[in-house]
Each structure stands twice: as structure tokens, then as C-alpha cells.
PDB file of C-alpha atoms and ligand atoms in Angstrom:
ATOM      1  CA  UNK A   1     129.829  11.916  87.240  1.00 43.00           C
ATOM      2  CA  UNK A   2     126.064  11.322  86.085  1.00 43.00           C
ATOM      3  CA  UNK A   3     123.913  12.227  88.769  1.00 44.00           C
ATOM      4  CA  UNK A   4     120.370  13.562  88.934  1.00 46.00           C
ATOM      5  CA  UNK A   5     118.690  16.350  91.181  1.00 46.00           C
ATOM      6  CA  UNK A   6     117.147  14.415  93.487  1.00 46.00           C
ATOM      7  CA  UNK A   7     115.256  16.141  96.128  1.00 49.00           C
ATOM      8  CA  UNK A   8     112.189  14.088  96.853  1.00 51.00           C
ATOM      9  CA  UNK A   9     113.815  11.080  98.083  1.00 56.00           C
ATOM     10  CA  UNK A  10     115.549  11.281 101.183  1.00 69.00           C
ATOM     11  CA  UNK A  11     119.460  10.568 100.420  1.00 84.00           C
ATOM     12  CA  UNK A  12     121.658   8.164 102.925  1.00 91.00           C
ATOM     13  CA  UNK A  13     123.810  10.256 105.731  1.00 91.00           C
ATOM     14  CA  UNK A  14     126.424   8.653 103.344  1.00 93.00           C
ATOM     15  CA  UNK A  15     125.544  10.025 100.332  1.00 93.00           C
ATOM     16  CA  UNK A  16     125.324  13.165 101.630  1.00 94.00           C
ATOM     17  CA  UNK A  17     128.315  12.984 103.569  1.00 95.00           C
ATOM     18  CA  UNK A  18     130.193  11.939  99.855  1.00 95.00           C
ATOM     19  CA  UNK A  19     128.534  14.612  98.595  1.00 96.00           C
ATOM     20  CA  UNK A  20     129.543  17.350 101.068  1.00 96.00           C
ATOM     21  CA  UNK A  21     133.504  16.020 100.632  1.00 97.00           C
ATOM     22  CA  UNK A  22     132.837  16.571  96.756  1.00 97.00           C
ATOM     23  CA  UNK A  23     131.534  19.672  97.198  1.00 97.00           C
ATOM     24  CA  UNK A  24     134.247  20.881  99.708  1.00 97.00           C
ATOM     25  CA  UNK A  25     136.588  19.572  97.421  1.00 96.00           C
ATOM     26  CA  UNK A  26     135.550  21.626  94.329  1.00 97.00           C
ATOM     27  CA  UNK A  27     135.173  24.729  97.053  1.00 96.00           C
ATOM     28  CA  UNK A  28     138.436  24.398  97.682  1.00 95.00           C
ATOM     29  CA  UNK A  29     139.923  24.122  94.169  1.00 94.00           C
ATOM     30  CA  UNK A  30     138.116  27.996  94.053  1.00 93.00           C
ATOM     31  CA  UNK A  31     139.188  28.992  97.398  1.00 91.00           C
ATOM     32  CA  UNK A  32     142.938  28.201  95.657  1.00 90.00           C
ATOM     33  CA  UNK A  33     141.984  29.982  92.416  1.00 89.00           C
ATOM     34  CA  UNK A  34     141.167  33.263  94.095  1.00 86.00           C
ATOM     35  CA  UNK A  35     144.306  32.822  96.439  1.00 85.00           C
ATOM     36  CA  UNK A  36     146.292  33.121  92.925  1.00 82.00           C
ATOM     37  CA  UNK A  37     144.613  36.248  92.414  1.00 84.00           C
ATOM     38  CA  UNK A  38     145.147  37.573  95.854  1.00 84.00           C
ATOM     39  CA  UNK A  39     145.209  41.161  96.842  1.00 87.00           C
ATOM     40  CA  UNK A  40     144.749  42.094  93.530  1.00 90.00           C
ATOM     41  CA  UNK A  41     141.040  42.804  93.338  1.00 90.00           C
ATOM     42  CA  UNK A  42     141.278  44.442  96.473  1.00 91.00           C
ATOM     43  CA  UNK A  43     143.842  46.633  95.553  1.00 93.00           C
ATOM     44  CA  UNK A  44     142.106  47.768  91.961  1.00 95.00           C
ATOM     45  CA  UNK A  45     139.266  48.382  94.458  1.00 95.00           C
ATOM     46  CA  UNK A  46     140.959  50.638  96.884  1.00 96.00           C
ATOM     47  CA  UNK A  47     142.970  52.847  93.713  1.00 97.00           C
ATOM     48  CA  UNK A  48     140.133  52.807  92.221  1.00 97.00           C
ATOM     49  CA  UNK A  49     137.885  54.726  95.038  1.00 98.00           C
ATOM     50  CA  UNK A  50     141.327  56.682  95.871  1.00 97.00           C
ATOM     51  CA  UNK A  51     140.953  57.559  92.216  1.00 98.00           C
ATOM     52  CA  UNK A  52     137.007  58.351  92.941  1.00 98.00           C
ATOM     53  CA  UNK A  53     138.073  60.742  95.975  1.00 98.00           C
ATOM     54  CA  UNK A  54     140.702  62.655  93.855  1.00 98.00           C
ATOM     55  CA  UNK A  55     137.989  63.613  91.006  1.00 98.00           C
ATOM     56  CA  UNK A  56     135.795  64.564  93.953  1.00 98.00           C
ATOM     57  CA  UNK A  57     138.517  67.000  95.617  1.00 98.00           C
ATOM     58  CA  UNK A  58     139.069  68.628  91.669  1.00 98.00           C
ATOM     59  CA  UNK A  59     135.202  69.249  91.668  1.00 98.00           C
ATOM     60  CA  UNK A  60     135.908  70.671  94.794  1.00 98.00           C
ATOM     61  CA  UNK A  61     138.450  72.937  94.019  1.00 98.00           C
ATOM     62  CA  UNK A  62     136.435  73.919  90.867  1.00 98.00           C
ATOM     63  CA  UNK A  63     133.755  75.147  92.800  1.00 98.00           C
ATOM     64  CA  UNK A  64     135.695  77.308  95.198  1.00 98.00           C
ATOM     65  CA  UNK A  65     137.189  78.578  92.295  1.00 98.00           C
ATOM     66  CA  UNK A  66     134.292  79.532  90.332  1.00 98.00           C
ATOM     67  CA  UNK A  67     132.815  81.335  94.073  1.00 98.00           C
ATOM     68  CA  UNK A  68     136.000  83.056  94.108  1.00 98.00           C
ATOM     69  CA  UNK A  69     135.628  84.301  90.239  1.00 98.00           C
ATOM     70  CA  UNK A  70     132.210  85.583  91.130  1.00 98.00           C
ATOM     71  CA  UNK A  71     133.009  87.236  94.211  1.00 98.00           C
ATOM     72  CA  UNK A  72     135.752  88.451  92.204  1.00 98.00           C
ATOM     73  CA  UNK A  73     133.529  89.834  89.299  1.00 98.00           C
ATOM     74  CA  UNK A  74     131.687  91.755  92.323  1.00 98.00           C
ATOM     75  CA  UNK A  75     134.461  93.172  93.704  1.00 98.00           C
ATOM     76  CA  UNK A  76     135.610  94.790  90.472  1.00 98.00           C
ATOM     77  CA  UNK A  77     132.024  96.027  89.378  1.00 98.00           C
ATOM     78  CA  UNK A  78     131.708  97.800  93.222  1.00 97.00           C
ATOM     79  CA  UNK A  79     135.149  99.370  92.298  1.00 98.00           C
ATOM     80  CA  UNK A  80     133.788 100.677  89.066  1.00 98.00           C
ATOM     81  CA  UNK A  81     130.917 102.271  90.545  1.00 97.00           C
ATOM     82  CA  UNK A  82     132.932 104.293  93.152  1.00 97.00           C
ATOM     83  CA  UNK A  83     135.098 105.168  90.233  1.00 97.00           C
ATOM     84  CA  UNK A  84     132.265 106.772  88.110  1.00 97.00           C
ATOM     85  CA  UNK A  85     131.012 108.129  91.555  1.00 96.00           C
ATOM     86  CA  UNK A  86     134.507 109.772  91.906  1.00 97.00           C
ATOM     87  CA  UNK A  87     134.303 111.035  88.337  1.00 96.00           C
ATOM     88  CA  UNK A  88     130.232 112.677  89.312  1.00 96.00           C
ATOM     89  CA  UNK A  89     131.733 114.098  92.301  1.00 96.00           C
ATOM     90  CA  UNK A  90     135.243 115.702  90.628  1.00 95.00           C
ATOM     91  CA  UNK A  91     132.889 116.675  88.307  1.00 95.00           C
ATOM     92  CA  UNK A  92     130.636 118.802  90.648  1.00 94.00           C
ATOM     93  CA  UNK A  93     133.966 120.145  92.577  1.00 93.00           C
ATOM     94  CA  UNK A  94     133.985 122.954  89.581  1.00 91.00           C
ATOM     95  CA  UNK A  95     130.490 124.018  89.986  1.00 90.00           C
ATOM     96  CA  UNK A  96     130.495 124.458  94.333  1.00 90.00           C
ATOM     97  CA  UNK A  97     128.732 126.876  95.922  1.00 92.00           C
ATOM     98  CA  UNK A  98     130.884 127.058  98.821  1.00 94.00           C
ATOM     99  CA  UNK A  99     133.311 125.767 101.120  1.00 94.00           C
ATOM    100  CA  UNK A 100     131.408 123.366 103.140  1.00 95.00           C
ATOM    101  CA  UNK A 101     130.224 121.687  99.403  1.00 94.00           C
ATOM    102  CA  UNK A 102     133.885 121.454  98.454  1.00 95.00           C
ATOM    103  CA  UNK A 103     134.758 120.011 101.884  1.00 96.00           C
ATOM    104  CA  UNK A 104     131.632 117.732 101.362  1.00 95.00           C
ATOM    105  CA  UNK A 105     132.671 116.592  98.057  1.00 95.00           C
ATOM    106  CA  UNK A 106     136.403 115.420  98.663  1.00 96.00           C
ATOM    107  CA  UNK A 107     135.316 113.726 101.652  1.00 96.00           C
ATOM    108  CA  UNK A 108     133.447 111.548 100.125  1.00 96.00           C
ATOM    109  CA  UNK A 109     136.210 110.945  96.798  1.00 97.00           C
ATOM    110  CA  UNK A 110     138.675 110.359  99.609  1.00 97.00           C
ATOM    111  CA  UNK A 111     136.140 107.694 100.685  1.00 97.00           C
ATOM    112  CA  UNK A 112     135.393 106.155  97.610  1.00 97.00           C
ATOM    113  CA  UNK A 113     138.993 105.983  97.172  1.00 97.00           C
ATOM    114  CA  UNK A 114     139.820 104.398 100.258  1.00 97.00           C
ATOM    115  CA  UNK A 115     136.850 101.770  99.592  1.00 97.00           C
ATOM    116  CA  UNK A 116     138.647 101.005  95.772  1.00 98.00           C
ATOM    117  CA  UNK A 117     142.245 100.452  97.863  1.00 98.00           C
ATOM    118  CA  UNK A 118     140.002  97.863 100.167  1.00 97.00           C
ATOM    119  CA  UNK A 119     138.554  96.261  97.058  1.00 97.00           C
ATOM    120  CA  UNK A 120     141.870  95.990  95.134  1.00 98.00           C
ATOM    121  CA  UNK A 121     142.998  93.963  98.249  1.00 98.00           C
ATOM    122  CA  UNK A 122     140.175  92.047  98.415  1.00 98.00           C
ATOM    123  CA  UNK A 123     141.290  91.159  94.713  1.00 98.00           C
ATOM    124  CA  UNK A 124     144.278  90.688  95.500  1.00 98.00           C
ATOM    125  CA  UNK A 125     143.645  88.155  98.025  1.00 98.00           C
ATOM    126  CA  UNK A 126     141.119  86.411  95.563  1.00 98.00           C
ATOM    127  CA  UNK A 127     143.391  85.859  93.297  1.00 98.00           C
ATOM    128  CA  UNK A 128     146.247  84.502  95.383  1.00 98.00           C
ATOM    129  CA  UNK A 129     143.368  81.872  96.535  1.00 98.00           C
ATOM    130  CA  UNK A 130     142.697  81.171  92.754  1.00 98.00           C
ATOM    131  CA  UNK A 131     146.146  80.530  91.700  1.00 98.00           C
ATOM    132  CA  UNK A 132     146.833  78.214  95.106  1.00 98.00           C
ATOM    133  CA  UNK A 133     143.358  76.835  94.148  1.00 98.00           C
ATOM    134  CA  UNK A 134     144.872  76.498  90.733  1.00 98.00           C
ATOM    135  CA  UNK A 135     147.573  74.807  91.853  1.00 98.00           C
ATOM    136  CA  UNK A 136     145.803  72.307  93.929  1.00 98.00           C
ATOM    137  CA  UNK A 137     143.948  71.367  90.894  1.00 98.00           C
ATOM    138  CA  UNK A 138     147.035  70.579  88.744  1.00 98.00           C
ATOM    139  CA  UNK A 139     148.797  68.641  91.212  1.00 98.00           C
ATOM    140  CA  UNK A 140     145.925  66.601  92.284  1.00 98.00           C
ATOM    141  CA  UNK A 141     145.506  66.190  88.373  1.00 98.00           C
ATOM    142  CA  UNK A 142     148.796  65.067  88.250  1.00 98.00           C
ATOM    143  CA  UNK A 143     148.134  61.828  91.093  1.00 98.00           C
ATOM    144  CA  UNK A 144     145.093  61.098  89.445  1.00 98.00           C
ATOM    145  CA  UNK A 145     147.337  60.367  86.692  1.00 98.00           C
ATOM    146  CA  UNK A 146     150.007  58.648  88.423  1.00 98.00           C
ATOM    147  CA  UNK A 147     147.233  56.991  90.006  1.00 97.00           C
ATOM    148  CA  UNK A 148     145.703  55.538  87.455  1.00 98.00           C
ATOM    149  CA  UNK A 149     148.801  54.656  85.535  1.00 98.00           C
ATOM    150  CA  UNK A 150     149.063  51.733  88.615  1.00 97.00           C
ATOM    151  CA  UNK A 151     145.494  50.847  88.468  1.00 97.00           C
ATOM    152  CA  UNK A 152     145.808  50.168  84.571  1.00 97.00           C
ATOM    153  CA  UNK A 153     148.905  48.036  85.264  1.00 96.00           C
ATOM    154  CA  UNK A 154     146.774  46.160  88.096  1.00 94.00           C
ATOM    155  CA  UNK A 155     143.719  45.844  86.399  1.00 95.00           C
ATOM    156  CA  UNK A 156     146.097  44.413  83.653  1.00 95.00           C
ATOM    157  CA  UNK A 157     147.380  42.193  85.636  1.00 91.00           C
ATOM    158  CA  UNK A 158     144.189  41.252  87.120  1.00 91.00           C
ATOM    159  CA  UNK A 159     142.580  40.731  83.763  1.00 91.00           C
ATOM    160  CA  UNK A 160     145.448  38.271  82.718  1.00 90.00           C
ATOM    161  CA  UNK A 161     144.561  36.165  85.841  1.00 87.00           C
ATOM    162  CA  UNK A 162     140.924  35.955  85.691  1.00 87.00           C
ATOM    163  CA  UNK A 163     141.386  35.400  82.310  1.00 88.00           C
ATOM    164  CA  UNK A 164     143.449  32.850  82.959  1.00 86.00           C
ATOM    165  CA  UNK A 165     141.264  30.758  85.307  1.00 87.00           C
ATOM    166  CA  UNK A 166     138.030  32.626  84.717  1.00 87.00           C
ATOM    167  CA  UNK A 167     136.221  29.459  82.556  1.00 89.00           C
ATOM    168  CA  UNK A 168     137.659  27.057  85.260  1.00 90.00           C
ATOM    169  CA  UNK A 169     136.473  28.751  87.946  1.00 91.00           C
ATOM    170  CA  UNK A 170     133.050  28.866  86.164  1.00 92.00           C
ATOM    171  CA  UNK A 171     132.975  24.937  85.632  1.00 93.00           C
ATOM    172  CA  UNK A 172     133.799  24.810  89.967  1.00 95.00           C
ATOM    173  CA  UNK A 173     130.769  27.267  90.728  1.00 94.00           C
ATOM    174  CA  UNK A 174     128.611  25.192  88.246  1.00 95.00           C
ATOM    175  CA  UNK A 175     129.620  22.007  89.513  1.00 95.00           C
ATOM    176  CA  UNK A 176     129.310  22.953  93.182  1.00 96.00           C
ATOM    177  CA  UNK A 177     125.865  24.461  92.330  1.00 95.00           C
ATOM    178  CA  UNK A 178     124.909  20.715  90.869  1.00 95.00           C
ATOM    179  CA  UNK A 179     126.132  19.353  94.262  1.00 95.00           C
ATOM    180  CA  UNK A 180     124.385  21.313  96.939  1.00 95.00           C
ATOM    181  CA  UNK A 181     120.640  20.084  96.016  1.00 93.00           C
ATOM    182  CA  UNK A 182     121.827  16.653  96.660  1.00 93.00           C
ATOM    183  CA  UNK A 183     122.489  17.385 100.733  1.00 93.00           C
ATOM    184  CA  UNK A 184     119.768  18.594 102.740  1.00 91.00           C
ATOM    185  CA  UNK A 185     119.213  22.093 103.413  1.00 92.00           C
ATOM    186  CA  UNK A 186     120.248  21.707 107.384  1.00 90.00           C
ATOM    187  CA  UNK A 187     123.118  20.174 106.534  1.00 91.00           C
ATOM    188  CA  UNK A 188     124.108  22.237 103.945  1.00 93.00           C
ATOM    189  CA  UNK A 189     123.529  25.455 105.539  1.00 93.00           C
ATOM    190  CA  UNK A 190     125.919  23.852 108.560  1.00 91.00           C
ATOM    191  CA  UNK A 191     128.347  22.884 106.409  1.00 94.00           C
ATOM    192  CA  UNK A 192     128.158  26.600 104.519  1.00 94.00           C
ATOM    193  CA  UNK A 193     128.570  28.584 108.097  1.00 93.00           C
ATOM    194  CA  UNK A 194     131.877  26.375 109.097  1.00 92.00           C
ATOM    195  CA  UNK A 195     133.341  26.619 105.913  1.00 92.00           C
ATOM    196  CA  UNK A 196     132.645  30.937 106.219  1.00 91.00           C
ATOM    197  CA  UNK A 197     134.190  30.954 109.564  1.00 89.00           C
ATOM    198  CA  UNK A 198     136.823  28.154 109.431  1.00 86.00           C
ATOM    199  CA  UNK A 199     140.174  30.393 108.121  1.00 81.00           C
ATOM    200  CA  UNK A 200     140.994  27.418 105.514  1.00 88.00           C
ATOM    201  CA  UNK A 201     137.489  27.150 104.241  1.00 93.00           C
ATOM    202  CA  UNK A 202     137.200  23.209 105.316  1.00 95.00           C
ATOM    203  CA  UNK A 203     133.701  23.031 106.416  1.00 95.00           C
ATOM    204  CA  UNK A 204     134.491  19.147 106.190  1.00 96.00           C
ATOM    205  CA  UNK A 205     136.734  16.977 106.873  1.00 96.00           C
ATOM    206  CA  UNK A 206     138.522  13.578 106.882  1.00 96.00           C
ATOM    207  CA  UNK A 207     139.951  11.979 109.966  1.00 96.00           C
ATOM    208  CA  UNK A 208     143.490  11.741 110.747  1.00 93.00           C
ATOM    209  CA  UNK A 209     144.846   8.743 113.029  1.00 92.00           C
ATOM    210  CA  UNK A 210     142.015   9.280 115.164  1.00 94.00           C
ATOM    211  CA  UNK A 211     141.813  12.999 115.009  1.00 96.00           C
ATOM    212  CA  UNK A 212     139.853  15.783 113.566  1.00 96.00           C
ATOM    213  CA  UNK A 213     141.567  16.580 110.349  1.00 94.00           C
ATOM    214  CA  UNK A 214     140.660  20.325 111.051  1.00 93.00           C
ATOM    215  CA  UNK A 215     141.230  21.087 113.934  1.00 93.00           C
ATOM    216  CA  UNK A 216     143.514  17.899 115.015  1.00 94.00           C
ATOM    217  CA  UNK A 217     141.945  17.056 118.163  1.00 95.00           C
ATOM    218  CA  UNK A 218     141.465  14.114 118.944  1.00 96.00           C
ATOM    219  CA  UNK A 219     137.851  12.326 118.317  1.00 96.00           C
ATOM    220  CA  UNK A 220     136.228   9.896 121.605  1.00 95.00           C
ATOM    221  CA  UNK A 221     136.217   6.500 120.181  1.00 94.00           C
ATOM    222  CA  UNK A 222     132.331   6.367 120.067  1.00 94.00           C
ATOM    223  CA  UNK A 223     132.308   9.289 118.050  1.00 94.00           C
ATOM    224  CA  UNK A 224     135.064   7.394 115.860  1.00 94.00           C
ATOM    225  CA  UNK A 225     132.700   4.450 114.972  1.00 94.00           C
ATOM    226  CA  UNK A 226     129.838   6.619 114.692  1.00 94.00           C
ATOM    227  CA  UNK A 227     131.660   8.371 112.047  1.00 95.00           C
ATOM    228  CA  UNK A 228     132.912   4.832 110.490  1.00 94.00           C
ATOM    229  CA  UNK A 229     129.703   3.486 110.028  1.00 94.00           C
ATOM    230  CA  UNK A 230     127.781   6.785 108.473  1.00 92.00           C
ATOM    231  CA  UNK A 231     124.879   6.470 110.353  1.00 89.00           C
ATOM    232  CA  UNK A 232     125.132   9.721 111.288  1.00 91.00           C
ATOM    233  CA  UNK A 233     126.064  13.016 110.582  1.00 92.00           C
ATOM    234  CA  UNK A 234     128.958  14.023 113.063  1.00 94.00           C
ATOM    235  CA  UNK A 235     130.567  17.393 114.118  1.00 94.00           C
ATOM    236  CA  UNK A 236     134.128  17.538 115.362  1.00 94.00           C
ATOM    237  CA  UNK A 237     133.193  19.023 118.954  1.00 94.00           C
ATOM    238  CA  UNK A 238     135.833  21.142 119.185  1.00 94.00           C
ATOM    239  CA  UNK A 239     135.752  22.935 115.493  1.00 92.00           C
ATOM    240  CA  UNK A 240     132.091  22.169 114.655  1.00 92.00           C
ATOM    241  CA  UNK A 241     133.562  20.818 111.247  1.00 94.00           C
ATOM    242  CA  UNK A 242     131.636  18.105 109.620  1.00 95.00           C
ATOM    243  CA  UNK A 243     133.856  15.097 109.954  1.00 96.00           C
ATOM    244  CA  UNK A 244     133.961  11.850 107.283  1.00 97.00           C
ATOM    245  CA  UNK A 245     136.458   8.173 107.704  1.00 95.00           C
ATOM    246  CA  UNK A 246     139.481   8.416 104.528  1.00 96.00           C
ATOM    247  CA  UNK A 247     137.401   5.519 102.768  1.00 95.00           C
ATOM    248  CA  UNK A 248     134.423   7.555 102.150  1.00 96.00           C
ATOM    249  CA  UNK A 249     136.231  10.671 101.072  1.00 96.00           C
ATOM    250  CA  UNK A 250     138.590   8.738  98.849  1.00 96.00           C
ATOM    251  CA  UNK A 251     135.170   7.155  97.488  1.00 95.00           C
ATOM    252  CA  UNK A 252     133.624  10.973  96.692  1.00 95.00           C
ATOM    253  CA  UNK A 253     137.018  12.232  95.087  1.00 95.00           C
ATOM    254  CA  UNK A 254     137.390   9.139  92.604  1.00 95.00           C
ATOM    255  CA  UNK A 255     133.931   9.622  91.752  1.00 93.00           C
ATOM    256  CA  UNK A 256     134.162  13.361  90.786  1.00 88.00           C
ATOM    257  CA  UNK A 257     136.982  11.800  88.277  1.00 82.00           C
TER     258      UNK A 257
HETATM  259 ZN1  LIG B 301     137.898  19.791 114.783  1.00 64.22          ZN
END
């Protein structure tokens, strides 16, 4: 097919209408293409951010964990203090004046000691945290690597596919770009919005025995010869799809041979 970019000129409703059926034709060569490929991308796409939100709830973990160490490290350097404060005060015990001092004095060890008992709990808590924390960690470790042991088989299997039909799906999207200068843009963008919306991705097509071949309702017989003669440009009025007679469609397809 030798054809030139021709925008200046003004091109028939029938050449445009030939060149919408070769450019839905090509569309839908892709549209099969990616069908092969079918939930595939979309399901690398969703391990993949399942993947993402795993890493994220590690980090997470990490963090709590490191808060926990440092409250931790506090905890332990409070209980040191009261334990030198325990060691000042048994210290002073031998050198008391009196009773009241000696009262005084293991009132406040008994304290101290009762505030190291709290602390050690504290700990104690902190540290069951940390190991469940811990444990968190290696089991979500462990899905991210079940995880992506599927996503490497998918993306595998992806790979193979798009590999497979990546350079012909390049010639369709080069091809189709060639075609769509050659309709104008009002046209074109009609065509486009049908095609998005239509579930098969026919934004044109042929008539069938007197009926919309997308939709299969049936045409009014003016709108029939309107559509034989390719005067005009004419919509199925039920689907909105672009409609074009066998002849001229079977004209487009043997000239994209
Ligand atoms: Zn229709």
C-alpha cells in the first residue's frame, strides 16, 4: 500500500470511509494481540504493588523496632542510675546520724527498687514486642519471597508473549499511525470515542443483510442507500458506529494486502 500524507486536499467520504475500515481493521488485529496476553500485565501489576506494600510494612516494622530498642536503651540506663543511687544511699546507711536518717534512707532504696522491678517489666514487655515485631518481619519476608517467586514466573511468561508479538504489534501501531492523517480529524475523533466505548472495539462497521453489523439492528432503507452510495458519512442510530456497504470494506482490506 503506497500512499502519501495527504492533508491539504480534502479526501472523498469514500476514501475516508476505506480508510477508517483499514484502520479498524489493523486496530483490531492489536485489540487480538493484547487479548493473547490477557490478564497477564495486569496481574504482574497488581503482585508487583502487593510486592511494593510488603517492603513498605518491613520498613514499618523496622521502625517500631528501632523505637522500641531506644526506649529500651532508656529504660536500662534509668535502671542503672537508681542502682548507683541505691549503692550512694547503702553507702550512707553506715555513716547515719540517727533513726529518722536510717528510716529516710531505706525508704528511698525500697523506692528505687520498686522503680528497677517497674523498669525490668517495662523491658520485659519491650522485648516481647521486639521478638513479635521480629517475627512479623520474617514472615512478611518470607511472602515477599513467595511473592515474587510468581511475579518472576509471570513476568516470564509475559516477556515470552510480548516477545513474541512485540515487532508485530509495532508494525500495527505504525501502520495505524500512517492511516489516521488520511481521515479528517472529526471523523476520526468519532470513530476513536465508539471504538473506546464499543466492548469489541468496532468503531466501524460493515452492513449485514440490511443491518448494522455492530449492533444488528436493522438500518431504514434511506439510510441503506445513503450508505451505498458514500456520499456521506453515516452512523448506525442505534450504536453510533460508523457504518460502510461489504464492497467498500472488501475494497480497503484487499488494498492493505
Ligand atoms: Zn449499530
Amino acid at each position: 500500500m503506497a500512499k502519501e500524507k495527504i492533508n491539504e486536499a480534502p479526501r472523498s467520504v469514500e476514501e475516508r470511509l476505506k480508510t477508517l475500515y483499514q484502520l479498524q481493521t489493523i486496530l483490531s488485529e492489536k485489540d487480538r494481540i493484547c487479548n493473547v496476553r490477557g490478564e497477564l500485565p495486569k496481574e504482574v501489576q497488581d503482585l508487583e504493588n502487593t510486592i511494593t506494600g510488603l517492603h513498605t510494612r518491613v520498613q514499618r516494622y523496622s521502625t517500631e523496632i528501632a523505637d522500641l530498642e531506644s526506649k529500651r536503651t532508656d529504660e536500662s540506663n534509668k535502671i542503672e542510675n537508681k542502682k548507683m543511687l541505691i549503692e550512694r544511699y547503702t553507702a550512707q546507711l553506715d555513716n547515719v546520724r540517727n533513726n529518722h536518717e536510717f528510716d529516710n534512707l531505706n525508704k528511698e532504696i525500697e523506692y528505687e527498687r520498686l522503680q528497677i522491678t517497674l523498669g525490668e517489666k517495662t523491658i520485659g514487655e519491650i522485648d516481647r514486642t521486639i521478638m513479635a515485631r521480629r517475627n512479623d518481619i520474617q514472615a512478611t519476608e518470607q511472602e515477599i519471597a513467595d511473592q515474587t517467586h510468581i511475579l518472576d514466573e509471570k513476568k516470564a511468561d509475559l516477556d515470552k508473549i510480548i516477545g513474541e508479538t512485540r515487532s508485530q504489534e509495532e508494525a500495527l501501531i505504525e501502520k495505524a499511525k500512517s492511516l489516521e492523517p488520511l481521515v479528517d480529524e472529526r471523523t476520526l475523533t468519532a470513530f476513536k470515542r465508539i471504538r473506546h466505548n464499543a466492548r469489541n472495539g468496532l468503531g466501524i462497521v460493515m452492513v449485514d443483510r440490511s443491518a448494522c453489523g455492530g449492533c444488528f439492528n436493522r438500518i431504514p432503507p434511506q439510510k441503506q442507500i445513503d450508505i451505498r452510495t458514500h456520499k456521506k458519512v453515516i452512523v448506525c442510530e442505534y450504536c453510533g458506529r460508523l457504518l460502510i456497504d461489504p464492497e467498500l470494506a472488501q475494497e480497503a482490506i484487499d488494498e492493505l494486502k
